[in-house]
CSV table of C-alpha atoms and ligand atoms in Angstrom, one decimal:
chain,number,residue,atom,x,y,z
A,18,UNK,CA,140.0,103.2,87.1
A,19,UNK,CA,137.5,104.6,84.6
A,20,UNK,CA,134.1,102.8,84.5
A,21,UNK,CA,131.7,102.8,81.6
A,22,UNK,CA,128.6,104.7,82.7
A,23,UNK,CA,125.3,103.0,82.8
A,24,UNK,CA,121.6,104.1,83.2
A,25,UNK,CA,118.2,102.5,83.6
A,26,UNK,CA,114.9,104.1,84.4
A,27,UNK,CA,111.3,103.0,84.9
A,28,UNK,CA,107.8,104.6,85.0
A,29,UNK,CA,106.0,102.0,86.9
A,30,UNK,CA,104.7,98.5,86.6
A,31,UNK,CA,100.9,98.4,86.1
A,32,UNK,CA,98.1,97.6,83.6
A,33,UNK,CA,99.2,100.4,81.3
A,34,UNK,CA,96.4,100.9,78.8
A,35,UNK,CA,97.2,101.0,75.0
A,36,UNK,CA,96.5,104.7,74.8
A,37,UNK,CA,99.2,105.5,77.5
A,38,UNK,CA,101.9,103.4,75.9
A,39,UNK,CA,103.3,106.2,73.6
A,40,UNK,CA,103.4,108.7,76.5
A,41,UNK,CA,105.1,106.3,78.8
A,42,UNK,CA,107.7,105.4,76.1
A,43,UNK,CA,108.5,109.0,75.4
A,44,UNK,CA,108.7,109.9,79.1
A,45,UNK,CA,111.3,107.2,79.6
A,46,UNK,CA,113.1,108.3,76.5
A,47,UNK,CA,113.3,111.9,77.8
A,48,UNK,CA,114.4,110.7,81.2
A,49,UNK,CA,117.1,108.6,79.7
A,50,UNK,CA,118.3,111.5,77.5
A,51,UNK,CA,118.4,113.8,80.5
A,52,UNK,CA,120.4,111.4,82.6
A,53,UNK,CA,122.7,110.2,79.8
A,54,UNK,CA,123.7,113.7,78.7
A,55,UNK,CA,125.2,114.0,82.2
A,56,UNK,CA,126.8,110.6,82.4
A,57,UNK,CA,128.2,110.6,78.9
A,58,UNK,CA,129.8,114.0,79.5
A,59,UNK,CA,131.6,112.6,82.6
A,60,UNK,CA,129.0,113.9,85.1
A,61,UNK,CA,128.0,112.2,88.3
A,62,UNK,CA,125.5,109.3,88.8
A,63,UNK,CA,123.8,111.4,91.5
A,64,UNK,CA,123.1,114.2,89.0
A,65,UNK,CA,122.0,111.8,86.4
A,66,UNK,CA,119.4,110.0,88.6
A,67,UNK,CA,118.1,113.3,89.8
A,68,UNK,CA,117.8,114.7,86.3
A,69,UNK,CA,116.1,111.6,85.0
A,70,UNK,CA,113.6,111.5,87.9
A,71,UNK,CA,112.8,115.2,87.6
A,72,UNK,CA,111.7,114.6,84.0
A,73,UNK,CA,109.4,111.8,85.1
A,74,UNK,CA,108.1,113.7,88.1
A,75,UNK,CA,107.1,116.6,85.8
A,76,UNK,CA,105.3,114.3,83.4
A,77,UNK,CA,101.7,113.7,84.4
A,78,UNK,CA,101.5,110.3,82.8
A,79,UNK,CA,103.6,109.0,85.8
A,80,UNK,CA,102.6,108.8,89.5
A,81,UNK,CA,105.2,111.1,90.9
A,82,UNK,CA,105.4,114.9,91.5
A,83,UNK,CA,102.9,116.8,89.3
A,84,UNK,CA,100.0,114.5,88.3
A,85,UNK,CA,100.4,112.0,91.1
A,86,UNK,CA,97.4,110.1,92.3
A,87,UNK,CA,95.4,112.0,94.9
A,88,UNK,CA,94.9,110.8,98.5
A,89,UNK,CA,91.5,110.3,100.1
A,90,UNK,CA,91.3,114.0,100.8
A,91,UNK,CA,92.0,114.9,97.2
A,92,UNK,CA,95.6,116.1,97.6
A,93,UNK,CA,98.9,115.0,96.1
A,94,UNK,CA,101.1,113.4,98.8
A,95,UNK,CA,104.6,112.4,97.6
A,96,UNK,CA,107.5,110.2,98.7
A,97,UNK,CA,111.0,109.9,97.3
A,98,UNK,CA,114.4,108.5,98.1
A,99,UNK,CA,117.9,108.5,96.7
A,100,UNK,CA,120.6,106.1,97.9
A,101,UNK,CA,124.4,106.1,97.5
A,102,UNK,CA,125.9,102.7,96.8
A,103,UNK,CA,129.3,103.6,98.1
A,104,UNK,CA,128.3,104.8,101.6
A,105,UNK,CA,124.9,103.1,101.9
A,106,UNK,CA,123.6,106.5,103.0
A,107,UNK,CA,120.1,107.5,101.7
A,108,UNK,CA,118.1,110.7,101.6
A,109,UNK,CA,114.4,110.0,102.0
A,110,UNK,CA,111.3,112.2,102.2
A,111,UNK,CA,107.6,111.2,102.6
A,112,UNK,CA,104.1,112.7,102.9
A,113,UNK,CA,105.0,115.9,101.0
A,114,UNK,CA,102.2,118.2,99.9
A,115,UNK,CA,104.1,121.3,98.7
A,116,UNK,CA,107.1,120.0,96.8
A,117,UNK,CA,107.0,119.8,93.0
A,118,UNK,CA,110.1,117.7,92.7
A,119,UNK,CA,110.4,115.5,95.8
A,120,UNK,CA,113.7,113.9,94.4
A,121,UNK,CA,115.4,117.3,94.8
A,122,UNK,CA,114.5,117.3,98.5
A,123,UNK,CA,115.6,113.7,98.9
A,124,UNK,CA,119.0,114.7,97.5
A,125,UNK,CA,119.2,117.6,100.0
A,126,UNK,CA,118.5,115.2,102.8
A,127,UNK,CA,121.2,112.8,101.5
A,128,UNK,CA,123.8,115.6,101.2
A,129,UNK,CA,122.9,118.0,104.0
A,130,UNK,CA,120.9,116.4,106.7
A,131,UNK,CA,122.2,114.4,109.7
A,132,UNK,CA,119.2,112.1,109.4
A,133,UNK,CA,118.3,109.9,106.5
A,134,UNK,CA,114.5,110.3,106.4
A,135,UNK,CA,112.2,113.3,107.0
A,136,UNK,CA,108.4,113.3,106.7
A,137,UNK,CA,105.6,115.8,106.4
A,138,UNK,CA,105.8,119.2,107.8
A,139,UNK,CA,109.4,118.7,109.1
A,140,UNK,CA,110.5,117.7,105.7
A,141,UNK,CA,109.0,120.7,104.1
A,142,UNK,CA,110.5,123.0,106.8
A,143,UNK,CA,113.9,121.4,105.8
A,144,UNK,CA,113.1,122.2,102.2
A,145,UNK,CA,112.5,125.9,103.0
A,146,UNK,CA,115.8,126.2,104.8
A,147,UNK,CA,117.7,124.3,102.0
A,148,UNK,CA,116.5,126.3,98.9
A,149,UNK,CA,114.0,123.7,97.7
A,150,UNK,CA,110.9,125.8,96.7
A,151,UNK,CA,107.5,125.0,98.1
A,152,UNK,CA,104.4,125.3,95.8
A,153,UNK,CA,100.7,125.6,96.2
A,154,UNK,CA,99.4,122.0,96.5
A,155,UNK,CA,96.8,122.8,93.8
A,156,UNK,CA,99.6,123.2,91.3
A,157,UNK,CA,100.4,119.5,91.7
A,158,UNK,CA,96.9,118.2,90.7
A,159,UNK,CA,96.5,117.1,87.1
A,160,UNK,CA,93.0,117.4,85.6
A,161,UNK,CA,92.9,113.6,84.8
A,162,UNK,CA,93.7,112.7,88.4
A,163,UNK,CA,91.1,115.2,89.7
A,164,UNK,CA,88.5,113.6,87.5
A,165,UNK,CA,89.5,110.1,88.6
A,166,UNK,CA,89.4,111.1,92.2
A,167,UNK,CA,85.9,112.6,91.9
A,168,UNK,CA,84.7,109.4,90.3
A,169,UNK,CA,86.2,107.4,93.2
A,170,UNK,CA,84.4,109.7,95.7
A,171,UNK,CA,81.0,109.3,94.0
A,172,UNK,CA,81.4,105.6,93.3
A,173,UNK,CA,83.3,102.9,94.9
A,174,UNK,CA,87.1,103.2,94.3
A,175,UNK,CA,87.7,101.5,91.0
A,176,UNK,CA,90.9,101.2,89.0
A,177,UNK,CA,88.8,101.8,85.8
A,178,UNK,CA,88.7,105.4,86.9
A,179,UNK,CA,92.4,105.7,86.6
A,180,UNK,CA,92.8,105.0,82.9
A,181,UNK,CA,93.1,101.4,83.9
A,182,UNK,CA,96.0,101.9,86.3
A,183,UNK,CA,96.7,102.1,89.9
A,184,UNK,CA,100.4,102.8,89.7
A,185,UNK,CA,103.2,104.6,87.9
A,186,UNK,CA,105.9,105.2,90.3
A,187,UNK,CA,109.2,106.3,88.8
A,188,UNK,CA,112.8,105.2,89.4
A,189,UNK,CA,116.4,105.4,88.1
A,190,UNK,CA,119.7,103.7,88.7
A,191,UNK,CA,123.0,105.0,87.4
A,192,UNK,CA,126.7,104.3,87.5
A,193,UNK,CA,129.1,107.0,86.4
A,194,UNK,CA,132.6,107.0,85.0
A,195,UNK,CA,134.1,107.1,88.4
A,196,UNK,CA,132.2,104.0,89.5
A,197,UNK,CA,129.7,105.8,91.7
A,198,UNK,CA,126.4,104.1,91.9
A,199,UNK,CA,123.1,105.7,92.9
A,200,UNK,CA,119.5,104.5,92.9
A,201,UNK,CA,116.4,106.6,93.3
A,202,UNK,CA,112.6,106.2,93.4
A,203,UNK,CA,109.8,108.8,93.5
A,204,UNK,CA,106.0,108.3,93.9
A,205,UNK,CA,102.7,109.8,94.6
A,206,UNK,CA,101.7,106.4,96.2
A,207,UNK,CA,98.4,104.7,95.7
A,208,UNK,CA,95.2,106.4,94.7
A,209,UNK,CA,92.8,107.4,97.5
A,210,UNK,CA,95.4,106.3,100.1
A,211,UNK,CA,94.7,107.4,103.6
A,212,UNK,CA,96.4,110.7,104.4
A,213,UNK,CA,99.7,109.8,106.1
A,214,UNK,CA,100.1,106.5,104.3
A,215,UNK,CA,103.7,105.8,103.3
A,216,UNK,CA,104.4,102.9,101.0
A,217,UNK,CA,107.6,101.0,100.1
A,218,UNK,CA,109.0,103.7,97.7
A,219,UNK,CA,110.9,105.9,100.2
A,220,UNK,CA,112.0,103.1,102.5
A,221,UNK,CA,115.5,101.8,102.2
A,222,UNK,CA,115.6,98.3,101.0
A,223,UNK,CA,111.9,98.3,100.0
A,224,UNK,CA,111.4,100.7,97.1
A,225,UNK,CA,115.1,101.4,96.6
A,226,UNK,CA,118.5,100.0,97.5
A,227,UNK,CA,122.1,100.6,96.3
A,228,UNK,CA,125.3,98.9,97.3
A,229,UNK,CA,128.4,99.4,95.1
A,230,UNK,CA,129.5,95.9,96.0
A,231,UNK,CA,126.5,94.3,94.3
A,232,UNK,CA,124.2,96.8,92.4
A,233,UNK,CA,121.3,99.2,92.7
A,234,UNK,CA,117.5,98.7,92.4
A,235,UNK,CA,114.3,100.8,92.1
A,236,UNK,CA,111.1,98.9,92.7
A,237,UNK,CA,107.4,99.6,91.9
A,238,UNK,CA,104.1,97.9,92.7
A,239,UNK,CA,101.8,97.5,95.6
A,240,UNK,CA,103.8,99.0,98.5
A,241,UNK,CA,102.2,97.1,101.3
A,242,UNK,CA,103.4,93.9,99.6
A,243,UNK,CA,106.8,95.1,98.6
A,244,UNK,CA,107.5,96.1,102.2
A,245,UNK,CA,106.8,92.6,103.3
A,246,UNK,CA,109.7,91.1,101.4
A,247,UNK,CA,112.0,94.2,101.4
A,248,UNK,CA,112.1,93.7,97.7
A,249,UNK,CA,114.9,96.1,96.6
A,250,UNK,CA,117.3,94.7,99.2
A,251,UNK,CA,116.3,91.2,98.2
A,252,UNK,CA,117.2,91.9,94.6
A,253,UNK,CA,120.5,93.3,95.6
A,254,UNK,CA,121.2,90.2,97.7
A,255,UNK,CA,120.5,88.1,94.7
A,256,UNK,CA,123.0,90.2,92.7
A,257,UNK,CA,125.5,89.7,95.5
A,258,UNK,CA,125.1,85.9,95.4
A,259,UNK,CA,125.3,86.0,91.6
A,260,UNK,CA,128.4,88.2,91.6
A,261,UNK,CA,130.8,85.3,91.9
A,262,UNK,CA,129.4,83.9,88.6
A,263,UNK,CA,129.6,87.1,86.6
A,264,UNK,CA,131.5,86.6,83.4
A,265,UNK,CA,130.8,89.9,81.8
A,266,UNK,CA,133.9,92.1,81.9
A,267,UNK,CA,133.8,95.4,83.9
A,268,UNK,CA,134.5,97.4,80.8
A,269,UNK,CA,131.8,95.7,78.7
A,270,UNK,CA,129.2,98.2,79.8
A,271,UNK,CA,125.5,97.7,79.6
A,272,UNK,CA,125.0,94.6,77.6
A,273,UNK,CA,122.2,93.1,75.6
A,274,UNK,CA,119.9,91.0,77.8
A,275,UNK,CA,121.3,87.7,76.6
A,276,UNK,CA,124.8,88.7,77.7
A,277,UNK,CA,123.4,89.9,80.9
A,278,UNK,CA,122.0,86.9,82.6
A,279,UNK,CA,122.8,87.4,86.3
A,280,UNK,CA,121.3,90.9,86.3
A,281,UNK,CA,118.1,89.6,84.6
A,282,UNK,CA,117.9,86.5,86.8
A,283,UNK,CA,118.3,88.6,90.0
A,284,UNK,CA,115.4,90.9,88.9
A,285,UNK,CA,113.2,87.9,88.1
A,286,UNK,CA,114.1,86.2,91.4
A,287,UNK,CA,112.9,89.2,93.3
A,288,UNK,CA,109.6,89.6,91.4
A,289,UNK,CA,109.1,85.8,91.8
A,290,UNK,CA,109.6,86.2,95.6
A,291,UNK,CA,107.0,89.0,95.6
A,292,UNK,CA,104.5,86.8,93.8
A,293,UNK,CA,105.2,83.7,95.9
A,294,UNK,CA,105.2,85.3,99.3
A,295,UNK,CA,102.6,88.0,98.9
A,296,UNK,CA,100.6,87.1,95.8
A,297,UNK,CA,101.0,90.7,94.7
A,298,UNK,CA,102.2,92.3,91.5
A,299,UNK,CA,105.1,94.7,90.8
A,300,UNK,CA,108.3,95.1,89.0
A,301,UNK,CA,111.8,96.5,89.3
A,302,UNK,CA,114.8,97.8,87.4
A,303,UNK,CA,118.4,97.3,88.5
A,304,UNK,CA,122.1,97.7,87.5
A,305,UNK,CA,124.6,95.2,88.7
A,306,UNK,CA,127.9,96.5,90.1
A,307,UNK,CA,129.3,96.3,86.6
A,308,UNK,CA,126.5,98.3,85.0
A,309,UNK,CA,124.6,95.5,83.4
A,310,UNK,CA,120.9,96.3,83.3
A,311,UNK,CA,118.1,93.9,84.6
A,312,UNK,CA,114.4,94.3,84.8
A,313,UNK,CA,111.4,92.2,85.6
A,314,UNK,CA,107.7,92.6,86.3
A,315,UNK,CA,104.6,90.4,86.8
A,316,UNK,CA,102.1,93.1,85.9
A,317,UNK,CA,100.7,93.3,82.3
A,318,UNK,CA,103.2,96.0,81.5
A,319,UNK,CA,106.1,98.1,82.9
A,320,UNK,CA,107.5,101.3,81.4
A,321,UNK,CA,111.3,101.2,81.4
A,322,UNK,CA,114.4,102.0,79.4
A,323,UNK,CA,118.1,101.7,79.5
A,324,UNK,CA,121.2,102.8,77.6
A,325,UNK,CA,122.5,100.1,75.4
A,326,UNK,CA,126.2,99.3,74.9
A,327,UNK,CA,126.3,101.4,71.7
A,328,UNK,CA,124.8,104.4,73.5
A,329,UNK,CA,121.3,104.1,72.1
A,330,UNK,CA,118.4,104.7,74.4
A,331,UNK,CA,116.1,101.7,74.5
A,332,UNK,CA,112.7,101.9,75.9
A,333,UNK,CA,109.8,99.5,76.2
A,334,UNK,CA,106.3,99.4,77.6
B,425,LIG,N1,105.0,101.4,95.3
B,425,LIG,C1,104.2,102.5,95.3
B,425,LIG,C2,103.5,102.7,96.6
B,425,LIG,O1,103.0,101.7,97.0
B,425,LIG,C3,103.2,102.5,94.1
B,425,LIG,C4,103.8,102.1,92.8
B,425,LIG,O2,104.9,101.6,92.7
B,425,LIG,O3,103.1,102.4,91.8
B,425,LIG,O4,103.4,103.8,97.1
């Protein structure tokens, strides 16, 4: 059976300052365009989430790939994951220093590795043997992050040094015309984190989850809190419980938010749980199993976008 493709992306939930709004919007637009050109041409959801995330990783306004926040030692240290909703298999990588597009390596782990998660030096060795190029770590450092890091070193660590933000992880969820569902998340983690710190983003069920029976999720926010409630899996479980009540037909495609209540409610429930049980802030995007988009955040802003029923690319910050 043919499914109507669907795509949603995010560029992090945080206190996005006014001056970064346009850059976040345009980054999400370009990510949607990259993913949608694949999906609308009959391409795969896996290719689409990878293409969308690569655009966001390459854009220094987001905390992933090039331009990620720096760790305490002043280096970019990235994590990423992609998960297949049909098989529940994931490819996950963490603590990378030499990989420009961590999502590409996560995909290689998904497709070509007997394990589901590789970290650090072992992950980078796997990259070398699977045609994922390594780069000089200096090439991943953006000027603005370098300056912010130096201020943090001189002074006490302060979010004011980071253009008002602490976050900006990226994510994407897609369903293709064959009904395949993939979710993906990529991050540089939190600024001035201890070397070796891994947050929620690359952990199955925390920063990302996909199950074709219910839906797919990518989360963002303070990783140490998101891990406590296994937020992405919690959101998928809310979708699963809501599934019985879905009234939107499978061929209706991504709907407007008012026709899309269960997906929105599931997203809100998960963020509510985060706030209630951890008092932390964050956000998430999701697609239910029919492709209806949902999103929620309790931060001042979240950068996100999805493809509407008529094929237009909607973004918001
Ligand atoms: N969740 C990410 C982490 O803790 C940060 C973020 O989403 O901005 O590594």
